[in-house]
PDB file of C-alpha atoms in Angstrom:
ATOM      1  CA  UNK A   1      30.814 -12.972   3.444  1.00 71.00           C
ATOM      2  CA  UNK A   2      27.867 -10.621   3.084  1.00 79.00           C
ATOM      3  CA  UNK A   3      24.527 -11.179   4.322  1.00 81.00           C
ATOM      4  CA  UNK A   4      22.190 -13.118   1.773  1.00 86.00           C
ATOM      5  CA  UNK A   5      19.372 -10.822   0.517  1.00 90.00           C
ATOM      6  CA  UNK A   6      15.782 -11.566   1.430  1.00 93.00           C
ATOM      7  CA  UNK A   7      13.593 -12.155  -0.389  1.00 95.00           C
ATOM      8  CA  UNK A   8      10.552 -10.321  -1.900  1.00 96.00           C
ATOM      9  CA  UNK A   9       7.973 -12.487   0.953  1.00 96.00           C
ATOM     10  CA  UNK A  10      10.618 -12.328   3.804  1.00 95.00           C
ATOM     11  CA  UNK A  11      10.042  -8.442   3.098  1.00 96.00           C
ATOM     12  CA  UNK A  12       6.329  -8.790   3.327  1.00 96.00           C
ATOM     13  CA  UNK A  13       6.466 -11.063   6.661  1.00 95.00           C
ATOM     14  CA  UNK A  14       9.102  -8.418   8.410  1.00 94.00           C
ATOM     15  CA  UNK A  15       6.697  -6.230  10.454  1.00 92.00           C
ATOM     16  CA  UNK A  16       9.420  -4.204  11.628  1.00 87.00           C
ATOM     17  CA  UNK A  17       7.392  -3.144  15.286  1.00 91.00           C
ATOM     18  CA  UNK A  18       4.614  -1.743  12.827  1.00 94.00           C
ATOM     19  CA  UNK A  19       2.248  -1.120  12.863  1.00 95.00           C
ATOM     20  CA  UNK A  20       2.510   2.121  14.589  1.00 95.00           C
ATOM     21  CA  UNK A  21       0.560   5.848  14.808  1.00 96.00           C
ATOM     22  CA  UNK A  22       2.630   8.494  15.666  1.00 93.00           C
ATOM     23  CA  UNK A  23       2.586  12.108  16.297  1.00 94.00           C
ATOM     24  CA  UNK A  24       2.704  14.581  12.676  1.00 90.00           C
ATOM     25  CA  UNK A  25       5.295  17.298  14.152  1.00 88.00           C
ATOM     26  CA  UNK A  26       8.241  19.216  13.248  1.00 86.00           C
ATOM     27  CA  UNK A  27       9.170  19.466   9.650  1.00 85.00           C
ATOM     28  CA  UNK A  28       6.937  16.958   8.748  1.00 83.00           C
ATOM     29  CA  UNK A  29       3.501  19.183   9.899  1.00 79.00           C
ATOM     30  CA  UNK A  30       5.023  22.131   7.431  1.00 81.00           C
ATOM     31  CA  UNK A  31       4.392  19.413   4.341  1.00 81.00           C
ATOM     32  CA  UNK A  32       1.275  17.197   6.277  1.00 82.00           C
ATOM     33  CA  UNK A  33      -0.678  19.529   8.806  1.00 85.00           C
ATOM     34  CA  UNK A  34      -1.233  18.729  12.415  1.00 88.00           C
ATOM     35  CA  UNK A  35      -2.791  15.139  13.647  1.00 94.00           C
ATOM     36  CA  UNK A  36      -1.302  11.865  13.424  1.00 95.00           C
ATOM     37  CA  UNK A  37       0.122   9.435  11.182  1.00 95.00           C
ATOM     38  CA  UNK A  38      -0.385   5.576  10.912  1.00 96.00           C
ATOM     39  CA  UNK A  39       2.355   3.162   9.625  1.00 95.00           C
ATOM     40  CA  UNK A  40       0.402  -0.323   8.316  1.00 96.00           C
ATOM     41  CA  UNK A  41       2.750  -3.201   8.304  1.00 96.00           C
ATOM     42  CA  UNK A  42       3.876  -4.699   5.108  1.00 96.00           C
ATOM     43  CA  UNK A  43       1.417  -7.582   5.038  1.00 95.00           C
ATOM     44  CA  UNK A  44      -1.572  -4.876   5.896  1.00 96.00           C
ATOM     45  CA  UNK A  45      -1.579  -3.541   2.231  1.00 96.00           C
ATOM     46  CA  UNK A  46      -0.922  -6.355   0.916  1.00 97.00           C
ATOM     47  CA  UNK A  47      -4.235  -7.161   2.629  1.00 97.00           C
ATOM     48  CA  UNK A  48      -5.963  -4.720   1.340  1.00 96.00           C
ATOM     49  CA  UNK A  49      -4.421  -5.263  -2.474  1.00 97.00           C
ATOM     50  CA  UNK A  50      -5.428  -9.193  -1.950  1.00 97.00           C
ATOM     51  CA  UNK A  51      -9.052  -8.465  -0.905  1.00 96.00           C
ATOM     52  CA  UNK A  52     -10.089  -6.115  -4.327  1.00 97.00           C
ATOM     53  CA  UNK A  53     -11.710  -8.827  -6.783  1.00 97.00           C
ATOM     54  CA  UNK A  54     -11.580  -9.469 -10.322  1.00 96.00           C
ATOM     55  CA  UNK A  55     -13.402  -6.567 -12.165  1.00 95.00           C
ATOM     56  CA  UNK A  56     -13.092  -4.142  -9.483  1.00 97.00           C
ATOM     57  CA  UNK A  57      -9.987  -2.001  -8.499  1.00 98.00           C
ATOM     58  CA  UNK A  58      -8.575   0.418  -5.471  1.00 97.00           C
ATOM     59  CA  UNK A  59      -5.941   3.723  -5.821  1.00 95.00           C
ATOM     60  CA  UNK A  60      -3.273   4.404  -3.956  1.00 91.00           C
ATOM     61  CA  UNK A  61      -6.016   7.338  -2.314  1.00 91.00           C
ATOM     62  CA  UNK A  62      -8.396   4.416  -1.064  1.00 94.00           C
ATOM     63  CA  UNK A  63      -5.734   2.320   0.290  1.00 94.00           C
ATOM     64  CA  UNK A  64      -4.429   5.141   2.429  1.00 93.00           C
ATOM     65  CA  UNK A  65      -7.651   6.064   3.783  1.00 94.00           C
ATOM     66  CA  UNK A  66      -8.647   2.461   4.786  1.00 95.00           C
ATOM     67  CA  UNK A  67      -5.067   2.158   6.841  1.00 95.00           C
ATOM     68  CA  UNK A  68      -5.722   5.872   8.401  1.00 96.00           C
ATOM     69  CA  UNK A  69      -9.548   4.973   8.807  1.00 96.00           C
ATOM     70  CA  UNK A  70      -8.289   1.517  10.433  1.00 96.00           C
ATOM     71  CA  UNK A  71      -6.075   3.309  13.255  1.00 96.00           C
ATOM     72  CA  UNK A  72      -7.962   6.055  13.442  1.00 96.00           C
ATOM     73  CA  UNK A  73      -5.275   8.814  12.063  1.00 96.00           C
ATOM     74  CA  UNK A  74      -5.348  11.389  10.314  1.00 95.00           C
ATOM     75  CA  UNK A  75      -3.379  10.241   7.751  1.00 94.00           C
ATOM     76  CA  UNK A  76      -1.478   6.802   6.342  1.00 94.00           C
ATOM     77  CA  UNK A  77       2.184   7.646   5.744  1.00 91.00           C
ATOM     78  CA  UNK A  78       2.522   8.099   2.095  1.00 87.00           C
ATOM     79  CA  UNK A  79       5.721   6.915   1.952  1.00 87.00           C
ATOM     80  CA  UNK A  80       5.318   3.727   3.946  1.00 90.00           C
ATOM     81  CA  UNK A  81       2.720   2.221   2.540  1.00 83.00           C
ATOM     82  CA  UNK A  82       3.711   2.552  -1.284  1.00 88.00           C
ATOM     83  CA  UNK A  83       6.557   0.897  -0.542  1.00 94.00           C
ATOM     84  CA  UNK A  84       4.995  -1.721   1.060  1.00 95.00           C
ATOM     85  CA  UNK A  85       2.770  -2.450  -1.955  1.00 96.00           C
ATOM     86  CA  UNK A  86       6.023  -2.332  -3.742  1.00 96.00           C
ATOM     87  CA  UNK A  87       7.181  -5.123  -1.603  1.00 97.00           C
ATOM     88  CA  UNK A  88       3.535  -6.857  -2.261  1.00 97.00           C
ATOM     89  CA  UNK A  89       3.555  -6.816  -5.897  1.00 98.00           C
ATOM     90  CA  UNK A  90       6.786  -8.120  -5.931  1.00 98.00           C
ATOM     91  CA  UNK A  91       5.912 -10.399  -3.464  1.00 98.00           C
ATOM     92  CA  UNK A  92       2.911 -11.702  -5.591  1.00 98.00           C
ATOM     93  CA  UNK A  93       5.208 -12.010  -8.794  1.00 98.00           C
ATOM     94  CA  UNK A  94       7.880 -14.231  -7.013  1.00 97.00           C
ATOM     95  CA  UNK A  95       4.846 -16.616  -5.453  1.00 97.00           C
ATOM     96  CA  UNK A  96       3.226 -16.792  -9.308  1.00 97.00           C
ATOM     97  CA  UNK A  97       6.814 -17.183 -10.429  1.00 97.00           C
ATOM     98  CA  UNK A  98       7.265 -20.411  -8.149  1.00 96.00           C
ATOM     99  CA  UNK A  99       4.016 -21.958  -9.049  1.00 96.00           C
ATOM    100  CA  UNK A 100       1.556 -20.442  -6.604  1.00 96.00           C
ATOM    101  CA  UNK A 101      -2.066 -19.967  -8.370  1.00 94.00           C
ATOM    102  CA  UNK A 102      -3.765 -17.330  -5.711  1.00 95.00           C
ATOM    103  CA  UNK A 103      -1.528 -14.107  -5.755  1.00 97.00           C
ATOM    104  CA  UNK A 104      -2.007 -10.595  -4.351  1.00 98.00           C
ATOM    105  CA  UNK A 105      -3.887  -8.623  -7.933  1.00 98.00           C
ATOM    106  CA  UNK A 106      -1.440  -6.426  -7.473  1.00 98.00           C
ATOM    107  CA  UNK A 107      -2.091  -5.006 -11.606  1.00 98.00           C
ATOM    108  CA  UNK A 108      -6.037  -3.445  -9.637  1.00 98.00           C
ATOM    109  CA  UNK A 109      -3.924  -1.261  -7.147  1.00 97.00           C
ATOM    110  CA  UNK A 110      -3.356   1.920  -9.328  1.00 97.00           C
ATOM    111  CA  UNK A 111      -1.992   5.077  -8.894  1.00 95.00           C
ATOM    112  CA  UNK A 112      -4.060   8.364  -8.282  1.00 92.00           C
ATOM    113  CA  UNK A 113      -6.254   9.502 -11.205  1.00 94.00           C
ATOM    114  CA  UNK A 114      -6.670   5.719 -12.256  1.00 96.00           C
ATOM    115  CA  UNK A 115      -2.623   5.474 -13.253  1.00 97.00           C
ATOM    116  CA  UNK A 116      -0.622   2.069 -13.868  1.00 98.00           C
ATOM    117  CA  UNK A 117       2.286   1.913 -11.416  1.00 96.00           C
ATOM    118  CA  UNK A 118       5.041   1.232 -13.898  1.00 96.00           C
ATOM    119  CA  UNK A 119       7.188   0.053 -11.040  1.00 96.00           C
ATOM    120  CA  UNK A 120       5.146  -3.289 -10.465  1.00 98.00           C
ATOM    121  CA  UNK A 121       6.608  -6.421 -11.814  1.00 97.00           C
ATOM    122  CA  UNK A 122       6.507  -6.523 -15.909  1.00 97.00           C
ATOM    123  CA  UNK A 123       5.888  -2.623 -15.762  1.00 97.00           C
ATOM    124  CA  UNK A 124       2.905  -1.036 -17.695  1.00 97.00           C
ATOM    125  CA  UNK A 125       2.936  -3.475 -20.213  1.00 97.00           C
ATOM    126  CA  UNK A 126       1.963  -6.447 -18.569  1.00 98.00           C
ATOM    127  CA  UNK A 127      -0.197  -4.621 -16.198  1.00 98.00           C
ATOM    128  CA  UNK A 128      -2.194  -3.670 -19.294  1.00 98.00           C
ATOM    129  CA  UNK A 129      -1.939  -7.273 -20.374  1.00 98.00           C
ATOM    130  CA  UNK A 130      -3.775  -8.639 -16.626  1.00 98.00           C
ATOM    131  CA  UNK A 131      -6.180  -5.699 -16.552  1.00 98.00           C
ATOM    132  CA  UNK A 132      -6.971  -5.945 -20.192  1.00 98.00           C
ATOM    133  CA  UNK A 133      -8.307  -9.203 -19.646  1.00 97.00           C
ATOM    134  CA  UNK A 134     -10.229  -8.186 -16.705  1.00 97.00           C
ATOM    135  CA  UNK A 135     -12.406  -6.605 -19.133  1.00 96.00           C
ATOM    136  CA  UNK A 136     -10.227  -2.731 -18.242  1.00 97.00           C
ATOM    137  CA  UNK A 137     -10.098  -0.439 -21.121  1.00 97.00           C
ATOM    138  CA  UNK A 138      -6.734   1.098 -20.469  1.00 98.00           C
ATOM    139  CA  UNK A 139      -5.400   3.916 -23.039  1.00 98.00           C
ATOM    140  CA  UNK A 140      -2.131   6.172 -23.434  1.00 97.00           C
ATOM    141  CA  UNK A 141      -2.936  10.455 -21.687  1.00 95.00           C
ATOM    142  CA  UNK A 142       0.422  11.888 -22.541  1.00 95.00           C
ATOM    143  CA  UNK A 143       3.324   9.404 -21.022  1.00 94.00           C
ATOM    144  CA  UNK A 144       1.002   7.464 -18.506  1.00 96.00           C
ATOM    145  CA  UNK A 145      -1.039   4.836 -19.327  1.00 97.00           C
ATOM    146  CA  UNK A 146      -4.492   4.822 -16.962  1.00 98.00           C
ATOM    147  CA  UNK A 147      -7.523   2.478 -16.781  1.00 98.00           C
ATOM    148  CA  UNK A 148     -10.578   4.472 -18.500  1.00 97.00           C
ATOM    149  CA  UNK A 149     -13.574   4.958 -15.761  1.00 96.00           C
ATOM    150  CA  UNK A 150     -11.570   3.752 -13.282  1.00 97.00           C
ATOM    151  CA  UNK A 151     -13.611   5.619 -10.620  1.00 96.00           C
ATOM    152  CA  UNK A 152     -17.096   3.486 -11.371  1.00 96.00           C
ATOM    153  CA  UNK A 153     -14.896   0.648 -10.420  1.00 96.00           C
ATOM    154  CA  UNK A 154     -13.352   1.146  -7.007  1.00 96.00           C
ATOM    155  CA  UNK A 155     -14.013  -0.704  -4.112  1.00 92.00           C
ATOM    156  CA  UNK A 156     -15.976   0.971  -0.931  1.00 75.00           C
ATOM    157  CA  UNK A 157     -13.360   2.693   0.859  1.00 55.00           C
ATOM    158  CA  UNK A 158     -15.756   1.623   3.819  1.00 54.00           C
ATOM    159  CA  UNK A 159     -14.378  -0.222   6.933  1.00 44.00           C
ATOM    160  CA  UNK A 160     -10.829  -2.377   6.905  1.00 46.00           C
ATOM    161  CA  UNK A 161     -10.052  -4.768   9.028  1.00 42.00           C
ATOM    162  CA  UNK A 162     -11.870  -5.758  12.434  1.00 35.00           C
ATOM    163  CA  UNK A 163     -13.352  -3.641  14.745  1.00 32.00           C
ATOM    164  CA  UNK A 164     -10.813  -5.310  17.489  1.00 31.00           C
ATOM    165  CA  UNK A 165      -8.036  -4.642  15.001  1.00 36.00           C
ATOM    166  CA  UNK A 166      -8.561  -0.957  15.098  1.00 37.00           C
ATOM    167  CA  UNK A 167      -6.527  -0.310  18.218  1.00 39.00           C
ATOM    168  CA  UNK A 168      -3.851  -2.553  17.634  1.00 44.00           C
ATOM    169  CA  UNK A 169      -1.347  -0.380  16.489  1.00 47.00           C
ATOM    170  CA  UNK A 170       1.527   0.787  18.597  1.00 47.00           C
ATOM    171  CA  UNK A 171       1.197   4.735  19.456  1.00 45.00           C
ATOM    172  CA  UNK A 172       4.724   6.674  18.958  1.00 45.00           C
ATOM    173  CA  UNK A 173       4.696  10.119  19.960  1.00 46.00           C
ATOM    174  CA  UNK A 174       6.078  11.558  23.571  1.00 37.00           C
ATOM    175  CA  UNK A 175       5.160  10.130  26.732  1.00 34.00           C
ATOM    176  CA  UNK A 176       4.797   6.398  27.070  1.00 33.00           C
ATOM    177  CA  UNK A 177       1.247   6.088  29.655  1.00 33.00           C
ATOM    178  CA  UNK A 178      -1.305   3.903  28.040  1.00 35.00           C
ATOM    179  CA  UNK A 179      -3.251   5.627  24.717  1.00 37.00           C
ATOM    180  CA  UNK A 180      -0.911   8.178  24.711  1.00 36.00           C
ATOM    181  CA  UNK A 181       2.118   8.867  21.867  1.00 38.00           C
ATOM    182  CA  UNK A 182       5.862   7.270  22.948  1.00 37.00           C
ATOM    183  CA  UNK A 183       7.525   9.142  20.103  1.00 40.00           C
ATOM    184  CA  UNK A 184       6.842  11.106  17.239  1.00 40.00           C
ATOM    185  CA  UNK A 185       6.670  11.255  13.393  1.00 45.00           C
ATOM    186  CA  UNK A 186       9.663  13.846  12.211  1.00 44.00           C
ATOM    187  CA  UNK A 187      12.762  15.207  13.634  1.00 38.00           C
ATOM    188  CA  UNK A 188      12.324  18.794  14.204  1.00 39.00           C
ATOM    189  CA  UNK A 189      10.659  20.042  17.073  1.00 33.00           C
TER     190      UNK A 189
END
């Protein structure tokens, strides 16, 4: 009998050992540069996505330089952390689905350049619908719909989280002393 499937919130609880900073090497530094790369857990963007109030809104661009900014790292892993607002959105829609009233604003988390991300629940039409009546203006550029002056309406991409949560993240890179990398980001070396 196979396994059942989580769901959306079990997703967003499962912090997998993350969060984590590793070493940018091998194949990877070709496509990122050199430095290091931090992995947020799950419920970290959804942090960030829950703290951006009504009439305001954050890009993908902000969220990954709160997350780097937060672990001190070069970068956030691109791929990580969209997928984990993936997970929040989602997340959001099956709380609001069941009755909950407060839910991650998912629909003010766009993409770069001020974009609706057509994968969150309801896609680009009821995104439009939640930011529309937020007071957004958002129009049609081609085959992507994006939220008109977005950029006079981002949050500070100041300080996230604690000051005491800024070294909390597990390093991964070689070697395993105190401060220093365990393993590292890519597979080449």
């Amino acid at each position: 009998m196979p396994k059942p499937r989580k769901t959306w919130r079990e997703k967003l609880f499962d912090d997998k050992d993350l969060p984590k900073v590793s070493v940018i090497e091998g194949k990877l530094s070709k496509r990122w540069g050199e430095g290091t790369c931090a992995i947020p857990a799950p419920r970290e963007v959804d942090e960030i996505m829950k703290a951006v109030p009504k009439g305001r809104l954050i890009t993908t661009r902000e969220i990954q330089a709160k997350i780097a900014q937060k672990y001190h790292a070069t970068m956030a892993c691109p791929m990580c952390w969209g997928i984990f607002a993936g997970i929040a959105a989602h997340a959001a829609d099956e709380a609001e689905t069941e009755g909950a009233k407060r839910i991650t604003p998912y629909w003010r988390t766009l993409k770069a350049g001020g974009e609706l991300n057509q994968k969150y629940p309801g896609g680009v039409e009821a995104l439009k619908v939640r930011l529309q009546a937020e007071g957004q203006r958002v129009v049609a550029k081609g085959k992507k719909w994006i939220v008109v002056d977005y950029e006079s309406r981002l949050v500070s991409t100041g300080s996230y989280g604690s000051a005491q949560a800024a070294g909390q993240a597990k390093t991964s890179g070689r070697g395993s002393s105190k401060g220093k990398p365990a393993k590292s980001a890519g597979r080449g070396r």
